Coordinates of N, CA and C and ligand atoms in Angstrom, one line a residue:
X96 N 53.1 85.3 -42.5 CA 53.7 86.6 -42.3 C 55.2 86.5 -42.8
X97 N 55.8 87.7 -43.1 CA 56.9 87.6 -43.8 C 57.8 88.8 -42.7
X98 N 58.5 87.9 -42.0 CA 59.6 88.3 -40.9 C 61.1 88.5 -41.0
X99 N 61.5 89.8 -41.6 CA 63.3 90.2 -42.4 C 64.1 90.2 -41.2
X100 N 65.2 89.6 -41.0 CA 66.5 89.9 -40.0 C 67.6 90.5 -40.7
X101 N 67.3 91.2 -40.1 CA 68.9 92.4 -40.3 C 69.8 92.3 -39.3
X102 N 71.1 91.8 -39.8 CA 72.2 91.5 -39.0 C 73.2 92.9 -39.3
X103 N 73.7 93.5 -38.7 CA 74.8 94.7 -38.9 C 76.4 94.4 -38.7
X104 N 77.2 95.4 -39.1 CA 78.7 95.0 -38.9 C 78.9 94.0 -37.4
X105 N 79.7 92.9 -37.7 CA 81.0 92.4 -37.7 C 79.7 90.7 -36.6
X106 N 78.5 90.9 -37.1 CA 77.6 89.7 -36.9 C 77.5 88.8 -37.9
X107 N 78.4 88.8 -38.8 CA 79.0 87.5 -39.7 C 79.9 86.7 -39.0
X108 N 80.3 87.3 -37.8 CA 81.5 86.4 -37.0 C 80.8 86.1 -36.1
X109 N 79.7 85.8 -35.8 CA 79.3 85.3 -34.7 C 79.5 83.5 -34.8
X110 N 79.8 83.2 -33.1 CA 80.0 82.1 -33.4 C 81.7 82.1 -32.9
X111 N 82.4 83.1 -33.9 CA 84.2 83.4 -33.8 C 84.7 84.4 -32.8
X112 N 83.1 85.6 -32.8 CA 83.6 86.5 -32.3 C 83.6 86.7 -30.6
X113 N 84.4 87.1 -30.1 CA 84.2 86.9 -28.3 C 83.1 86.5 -27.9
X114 N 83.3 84.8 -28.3 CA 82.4 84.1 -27.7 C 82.0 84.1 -26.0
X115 N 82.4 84.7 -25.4 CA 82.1 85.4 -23.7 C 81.2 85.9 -23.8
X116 N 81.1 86.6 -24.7 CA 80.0 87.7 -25.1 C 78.8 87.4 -26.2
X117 N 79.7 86.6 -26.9 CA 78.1 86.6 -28.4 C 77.9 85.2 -28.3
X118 N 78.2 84.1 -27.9 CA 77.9 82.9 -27.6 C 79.0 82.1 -28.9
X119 N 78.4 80.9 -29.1 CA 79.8 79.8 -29.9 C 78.7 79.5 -31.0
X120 N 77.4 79.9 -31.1 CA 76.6 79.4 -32.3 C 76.8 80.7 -33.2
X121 N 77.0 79.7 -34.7 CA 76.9 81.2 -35.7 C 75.6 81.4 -36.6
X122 N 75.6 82.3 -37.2 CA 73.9 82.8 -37.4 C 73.2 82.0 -38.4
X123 N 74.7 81.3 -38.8 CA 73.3 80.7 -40.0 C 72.7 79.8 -39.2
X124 N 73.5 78.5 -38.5 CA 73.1 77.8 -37.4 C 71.6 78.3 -36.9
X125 N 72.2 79.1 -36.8 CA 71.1 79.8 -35.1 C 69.4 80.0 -36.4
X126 N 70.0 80.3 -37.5 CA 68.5 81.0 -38.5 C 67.7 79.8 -38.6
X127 N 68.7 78.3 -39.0 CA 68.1 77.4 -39.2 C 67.0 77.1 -38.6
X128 N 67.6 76.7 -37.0 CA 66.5 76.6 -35.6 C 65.1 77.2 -36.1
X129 N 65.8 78.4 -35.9 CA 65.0 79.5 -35.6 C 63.4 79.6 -37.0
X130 N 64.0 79.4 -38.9 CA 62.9 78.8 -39.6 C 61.9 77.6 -38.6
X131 N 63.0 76.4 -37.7 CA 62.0 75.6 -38.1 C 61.0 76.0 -36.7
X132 N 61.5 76.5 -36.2 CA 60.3 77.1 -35.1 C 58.9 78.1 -35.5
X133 N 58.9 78.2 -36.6 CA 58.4 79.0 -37.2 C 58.3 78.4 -38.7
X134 N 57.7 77.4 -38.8 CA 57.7 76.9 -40.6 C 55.9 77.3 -41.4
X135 N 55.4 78.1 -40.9 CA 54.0 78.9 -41.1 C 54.7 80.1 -41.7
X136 N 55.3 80.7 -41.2 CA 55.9 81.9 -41.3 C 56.9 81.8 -42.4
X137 N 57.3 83.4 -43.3 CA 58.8 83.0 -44.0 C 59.7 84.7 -43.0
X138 N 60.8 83.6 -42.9 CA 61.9 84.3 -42.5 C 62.7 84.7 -43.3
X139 N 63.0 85.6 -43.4 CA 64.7 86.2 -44.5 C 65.4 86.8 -43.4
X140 N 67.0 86.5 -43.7 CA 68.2 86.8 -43.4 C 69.0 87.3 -44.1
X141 N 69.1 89.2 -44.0 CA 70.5 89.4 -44.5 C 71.6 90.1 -43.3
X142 N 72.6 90.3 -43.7 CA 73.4 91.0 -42.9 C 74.6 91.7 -44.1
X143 N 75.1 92.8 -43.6 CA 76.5 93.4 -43.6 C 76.9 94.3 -43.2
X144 N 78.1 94.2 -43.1 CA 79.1 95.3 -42.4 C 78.9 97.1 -43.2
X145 N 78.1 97.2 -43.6 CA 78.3 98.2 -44.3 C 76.9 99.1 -44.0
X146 N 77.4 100.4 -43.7 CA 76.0 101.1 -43.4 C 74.5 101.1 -44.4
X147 N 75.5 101.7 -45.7 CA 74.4 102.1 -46.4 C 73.4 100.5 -46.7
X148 N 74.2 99.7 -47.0 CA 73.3 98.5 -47.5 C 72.4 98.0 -46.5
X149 N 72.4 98.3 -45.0 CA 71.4 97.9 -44.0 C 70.3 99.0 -44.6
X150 N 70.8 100.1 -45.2 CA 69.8 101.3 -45.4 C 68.9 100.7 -46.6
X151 N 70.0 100.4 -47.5 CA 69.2 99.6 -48.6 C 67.7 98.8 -48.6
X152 N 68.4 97.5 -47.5 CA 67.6 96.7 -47.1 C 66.4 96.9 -46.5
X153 N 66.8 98.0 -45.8 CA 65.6 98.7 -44.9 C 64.3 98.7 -45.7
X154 N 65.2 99.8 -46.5 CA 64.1 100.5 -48.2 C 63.4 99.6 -48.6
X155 N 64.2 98.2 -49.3 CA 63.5 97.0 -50.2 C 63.0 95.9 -49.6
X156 N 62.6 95.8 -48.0 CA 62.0 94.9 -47.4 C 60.9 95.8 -46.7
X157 N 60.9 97.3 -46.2 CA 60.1 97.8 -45.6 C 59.0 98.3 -45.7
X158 N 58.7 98.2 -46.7 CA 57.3 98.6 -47.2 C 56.0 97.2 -48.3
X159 N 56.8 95.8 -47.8 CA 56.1 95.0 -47.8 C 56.4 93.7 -47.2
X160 N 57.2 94.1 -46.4 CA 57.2 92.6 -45.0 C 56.4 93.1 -44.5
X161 N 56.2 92.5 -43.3 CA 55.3 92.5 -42.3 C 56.2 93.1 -40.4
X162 N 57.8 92.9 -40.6 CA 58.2 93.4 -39.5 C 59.7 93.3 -40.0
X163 N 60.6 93.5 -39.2 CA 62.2 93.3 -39.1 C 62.4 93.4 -37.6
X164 N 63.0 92.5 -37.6 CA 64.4 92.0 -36.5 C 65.7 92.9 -36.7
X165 N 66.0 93.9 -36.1 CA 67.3 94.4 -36.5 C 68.1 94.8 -35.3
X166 N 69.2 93.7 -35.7 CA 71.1 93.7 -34.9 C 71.2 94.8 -35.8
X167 N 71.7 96.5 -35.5 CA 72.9 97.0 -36.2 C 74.1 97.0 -35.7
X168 N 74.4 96.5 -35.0 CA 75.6 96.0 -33.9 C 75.7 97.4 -33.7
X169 N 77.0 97.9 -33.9 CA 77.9 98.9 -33.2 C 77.0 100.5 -33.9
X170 N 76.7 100.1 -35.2 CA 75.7 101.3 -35.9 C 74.5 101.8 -35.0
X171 N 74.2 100.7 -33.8 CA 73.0 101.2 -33.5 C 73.4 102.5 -32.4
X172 N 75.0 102.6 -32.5 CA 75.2 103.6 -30.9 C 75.9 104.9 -31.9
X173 N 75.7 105.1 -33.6 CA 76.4 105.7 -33.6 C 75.7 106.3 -35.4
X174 N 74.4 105.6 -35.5 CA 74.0 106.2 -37.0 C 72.6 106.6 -37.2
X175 N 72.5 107.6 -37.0 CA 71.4 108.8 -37.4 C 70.1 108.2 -39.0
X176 N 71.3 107.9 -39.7 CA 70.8 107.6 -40.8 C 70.4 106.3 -40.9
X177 N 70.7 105.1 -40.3 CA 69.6 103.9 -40.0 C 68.7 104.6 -39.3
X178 N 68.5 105.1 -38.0 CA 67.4 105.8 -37.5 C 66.5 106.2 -38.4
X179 N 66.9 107.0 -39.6 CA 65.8 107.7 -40.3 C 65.1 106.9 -41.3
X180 N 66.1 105.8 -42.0 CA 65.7 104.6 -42.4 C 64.5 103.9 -41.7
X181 N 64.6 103.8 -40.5 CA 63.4 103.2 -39.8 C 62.2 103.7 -38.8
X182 N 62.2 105.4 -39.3 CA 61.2 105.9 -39.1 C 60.8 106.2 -40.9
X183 N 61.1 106.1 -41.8 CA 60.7 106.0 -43.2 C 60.2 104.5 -43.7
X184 N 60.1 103.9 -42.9 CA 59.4 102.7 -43.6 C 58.1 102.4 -43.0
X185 N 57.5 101.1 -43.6 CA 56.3 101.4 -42.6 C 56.3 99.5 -41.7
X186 N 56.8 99.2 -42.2 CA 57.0 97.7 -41.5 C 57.9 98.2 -40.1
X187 N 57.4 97.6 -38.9 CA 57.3 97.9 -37.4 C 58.8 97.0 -37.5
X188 N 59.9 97.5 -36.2 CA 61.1 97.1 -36.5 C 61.6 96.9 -35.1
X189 N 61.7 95.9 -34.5 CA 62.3 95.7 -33.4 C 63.4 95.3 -33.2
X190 N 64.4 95.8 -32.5 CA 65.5 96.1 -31.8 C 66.4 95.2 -30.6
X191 N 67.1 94.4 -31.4 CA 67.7 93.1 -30.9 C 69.5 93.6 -30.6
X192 N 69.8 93.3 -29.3 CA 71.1 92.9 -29.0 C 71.1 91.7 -28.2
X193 N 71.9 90.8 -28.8 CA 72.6 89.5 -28.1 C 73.0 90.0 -26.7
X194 N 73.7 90.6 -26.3 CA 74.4 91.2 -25.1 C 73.7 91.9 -24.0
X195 N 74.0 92.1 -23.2 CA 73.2 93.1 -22.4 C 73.9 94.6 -22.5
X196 N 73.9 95.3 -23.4 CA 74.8 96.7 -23.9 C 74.5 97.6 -22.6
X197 N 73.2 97.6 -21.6 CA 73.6 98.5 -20.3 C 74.6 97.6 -19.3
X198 N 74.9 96.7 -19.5 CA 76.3 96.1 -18.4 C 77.6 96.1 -19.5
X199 N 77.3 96.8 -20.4 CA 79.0 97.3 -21.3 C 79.4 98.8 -20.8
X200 N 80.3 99.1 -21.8 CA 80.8 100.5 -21.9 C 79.9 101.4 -21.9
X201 N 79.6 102.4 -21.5 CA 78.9 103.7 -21.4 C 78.4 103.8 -23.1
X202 N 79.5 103.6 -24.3 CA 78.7 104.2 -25.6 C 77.9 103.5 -25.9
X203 N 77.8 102.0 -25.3 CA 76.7 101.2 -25.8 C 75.5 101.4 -24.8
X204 N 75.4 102.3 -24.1 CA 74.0 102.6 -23.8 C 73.0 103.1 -24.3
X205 N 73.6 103.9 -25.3 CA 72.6 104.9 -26.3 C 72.5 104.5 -27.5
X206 N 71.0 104.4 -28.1 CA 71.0 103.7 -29.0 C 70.3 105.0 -30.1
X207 N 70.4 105.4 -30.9 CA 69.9 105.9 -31.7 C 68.5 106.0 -32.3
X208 N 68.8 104.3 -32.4 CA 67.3 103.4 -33.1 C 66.3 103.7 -32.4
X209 N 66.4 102.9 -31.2 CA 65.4 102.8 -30.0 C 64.1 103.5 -30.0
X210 N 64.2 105.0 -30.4 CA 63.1 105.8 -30.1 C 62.4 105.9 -31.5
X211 N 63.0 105.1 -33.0 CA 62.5 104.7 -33.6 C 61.9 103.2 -34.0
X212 N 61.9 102.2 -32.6 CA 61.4 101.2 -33.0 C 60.3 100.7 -32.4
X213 N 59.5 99.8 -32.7 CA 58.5 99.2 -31.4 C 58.6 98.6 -29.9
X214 N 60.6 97.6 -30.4 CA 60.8 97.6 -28.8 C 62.3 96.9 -28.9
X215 N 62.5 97.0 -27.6 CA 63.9 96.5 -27.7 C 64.2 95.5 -26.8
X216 N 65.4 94.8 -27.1 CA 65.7 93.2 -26.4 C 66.7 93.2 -26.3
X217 N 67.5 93.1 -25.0 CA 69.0 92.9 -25.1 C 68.7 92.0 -23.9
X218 N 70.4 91.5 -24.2 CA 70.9 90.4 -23.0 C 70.4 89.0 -22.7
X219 N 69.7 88.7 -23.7 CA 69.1 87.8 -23.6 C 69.7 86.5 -25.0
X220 N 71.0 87.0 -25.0 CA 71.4 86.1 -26.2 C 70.6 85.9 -27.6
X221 N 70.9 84.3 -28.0 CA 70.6 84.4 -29.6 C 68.8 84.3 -29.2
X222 N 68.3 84.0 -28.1 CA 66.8 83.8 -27.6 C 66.1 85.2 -28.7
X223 N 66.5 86.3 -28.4 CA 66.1 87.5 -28.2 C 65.7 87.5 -29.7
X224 N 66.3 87.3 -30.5 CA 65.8 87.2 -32.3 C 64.3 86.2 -32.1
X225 N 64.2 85.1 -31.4 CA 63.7 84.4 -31.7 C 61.9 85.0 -30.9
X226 N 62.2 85.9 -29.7 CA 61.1 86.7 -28.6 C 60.7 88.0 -29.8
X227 N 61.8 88.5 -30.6 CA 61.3 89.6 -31.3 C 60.6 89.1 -32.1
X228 N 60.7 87.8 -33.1 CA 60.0 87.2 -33.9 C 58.3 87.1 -33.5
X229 N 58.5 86.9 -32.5 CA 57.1 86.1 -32.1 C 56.2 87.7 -31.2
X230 N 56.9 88.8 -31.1 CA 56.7 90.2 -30.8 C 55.8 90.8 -31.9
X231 N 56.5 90.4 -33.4 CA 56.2 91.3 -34.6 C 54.8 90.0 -35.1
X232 N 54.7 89.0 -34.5 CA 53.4 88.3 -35.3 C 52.1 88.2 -34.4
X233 N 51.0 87.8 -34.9 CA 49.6 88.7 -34.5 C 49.4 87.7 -33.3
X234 N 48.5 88.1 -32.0 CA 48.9 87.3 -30.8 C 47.5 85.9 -31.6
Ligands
LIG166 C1 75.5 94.1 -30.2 C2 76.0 95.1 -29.2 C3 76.7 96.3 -29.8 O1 77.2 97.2 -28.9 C4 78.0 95.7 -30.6 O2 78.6 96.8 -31.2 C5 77.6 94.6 -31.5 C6 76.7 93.6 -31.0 C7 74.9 92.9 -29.6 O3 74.2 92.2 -30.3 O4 75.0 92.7 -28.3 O5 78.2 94.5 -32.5 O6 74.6 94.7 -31.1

């Protein structure tokens, strides 16, 4: 099966970024693990800060992978248009935060995505990429 991660703004600094919060490993690290747990499987990793190109990626992995992993980090409490992105595709897309976003601030409660995905995973750290992985493959 062919399993796409989508990382969103400012999850290139993981690793740098308030590590209190996002842990001290950074994503490539963490992807590495993460292939060899899974060497049956092919994993791809992109990320960027930039809306439209998560949209992009949506488009050009979604209609022949098999699932997506998607961090939009801060996009997920605040963009309509990833939403539509991932009710327009047909590859099933589950919904990862490192953090636990209901013990943050009130905006990160609402997620836009959510009612467009299969399921969601927060607070459970860099684990949670690796639970959605094994979510989106056949039991
Ligand atoms: C995040 C939570 C978001 O609220 C935040 O904007 C992020 C990261 C997480 O993984 O916990 O950038 O998606």
């Amino acid at each position: 099966m062919h399993i796409v991660i989508i990382n969103g703004p400012n999850l290139n600094l993981l690793g740098k970024r308030e590590p209190g919060i996002y842990g001290s490993t950074s994503f490539e690290a963490y992807f590495k693990s993460l292939q060899a747990v899974f060497p049956e499987h092919e994993l791809t990793y992109f990320q960027s800060n930039h809306e439209g190109a998560i949209i992009d990626e949506l488009h050009a992995q979604g209609f022949s992978c098999d699932g997506v992993v998607l961090n939009a980090g801060a996009y997920t409490h605040t963009s309509v248009a990833i939403a539509d992105a991932i009710a327009a595709i047909e590859a099933p897309v589950i919904e990862v935060h490192i953090s636990n976003v209901y013990r943050r601030e009130p905006f990160r409660h609402h997620s836009y995505l959510a009612p467009n995905c299969r399921g969601v995973i927060a607070g459970l750290g860099l684990k949670g990429y690796e639970l959605a992985v094994r979510a989106l493959l056949p039991d």
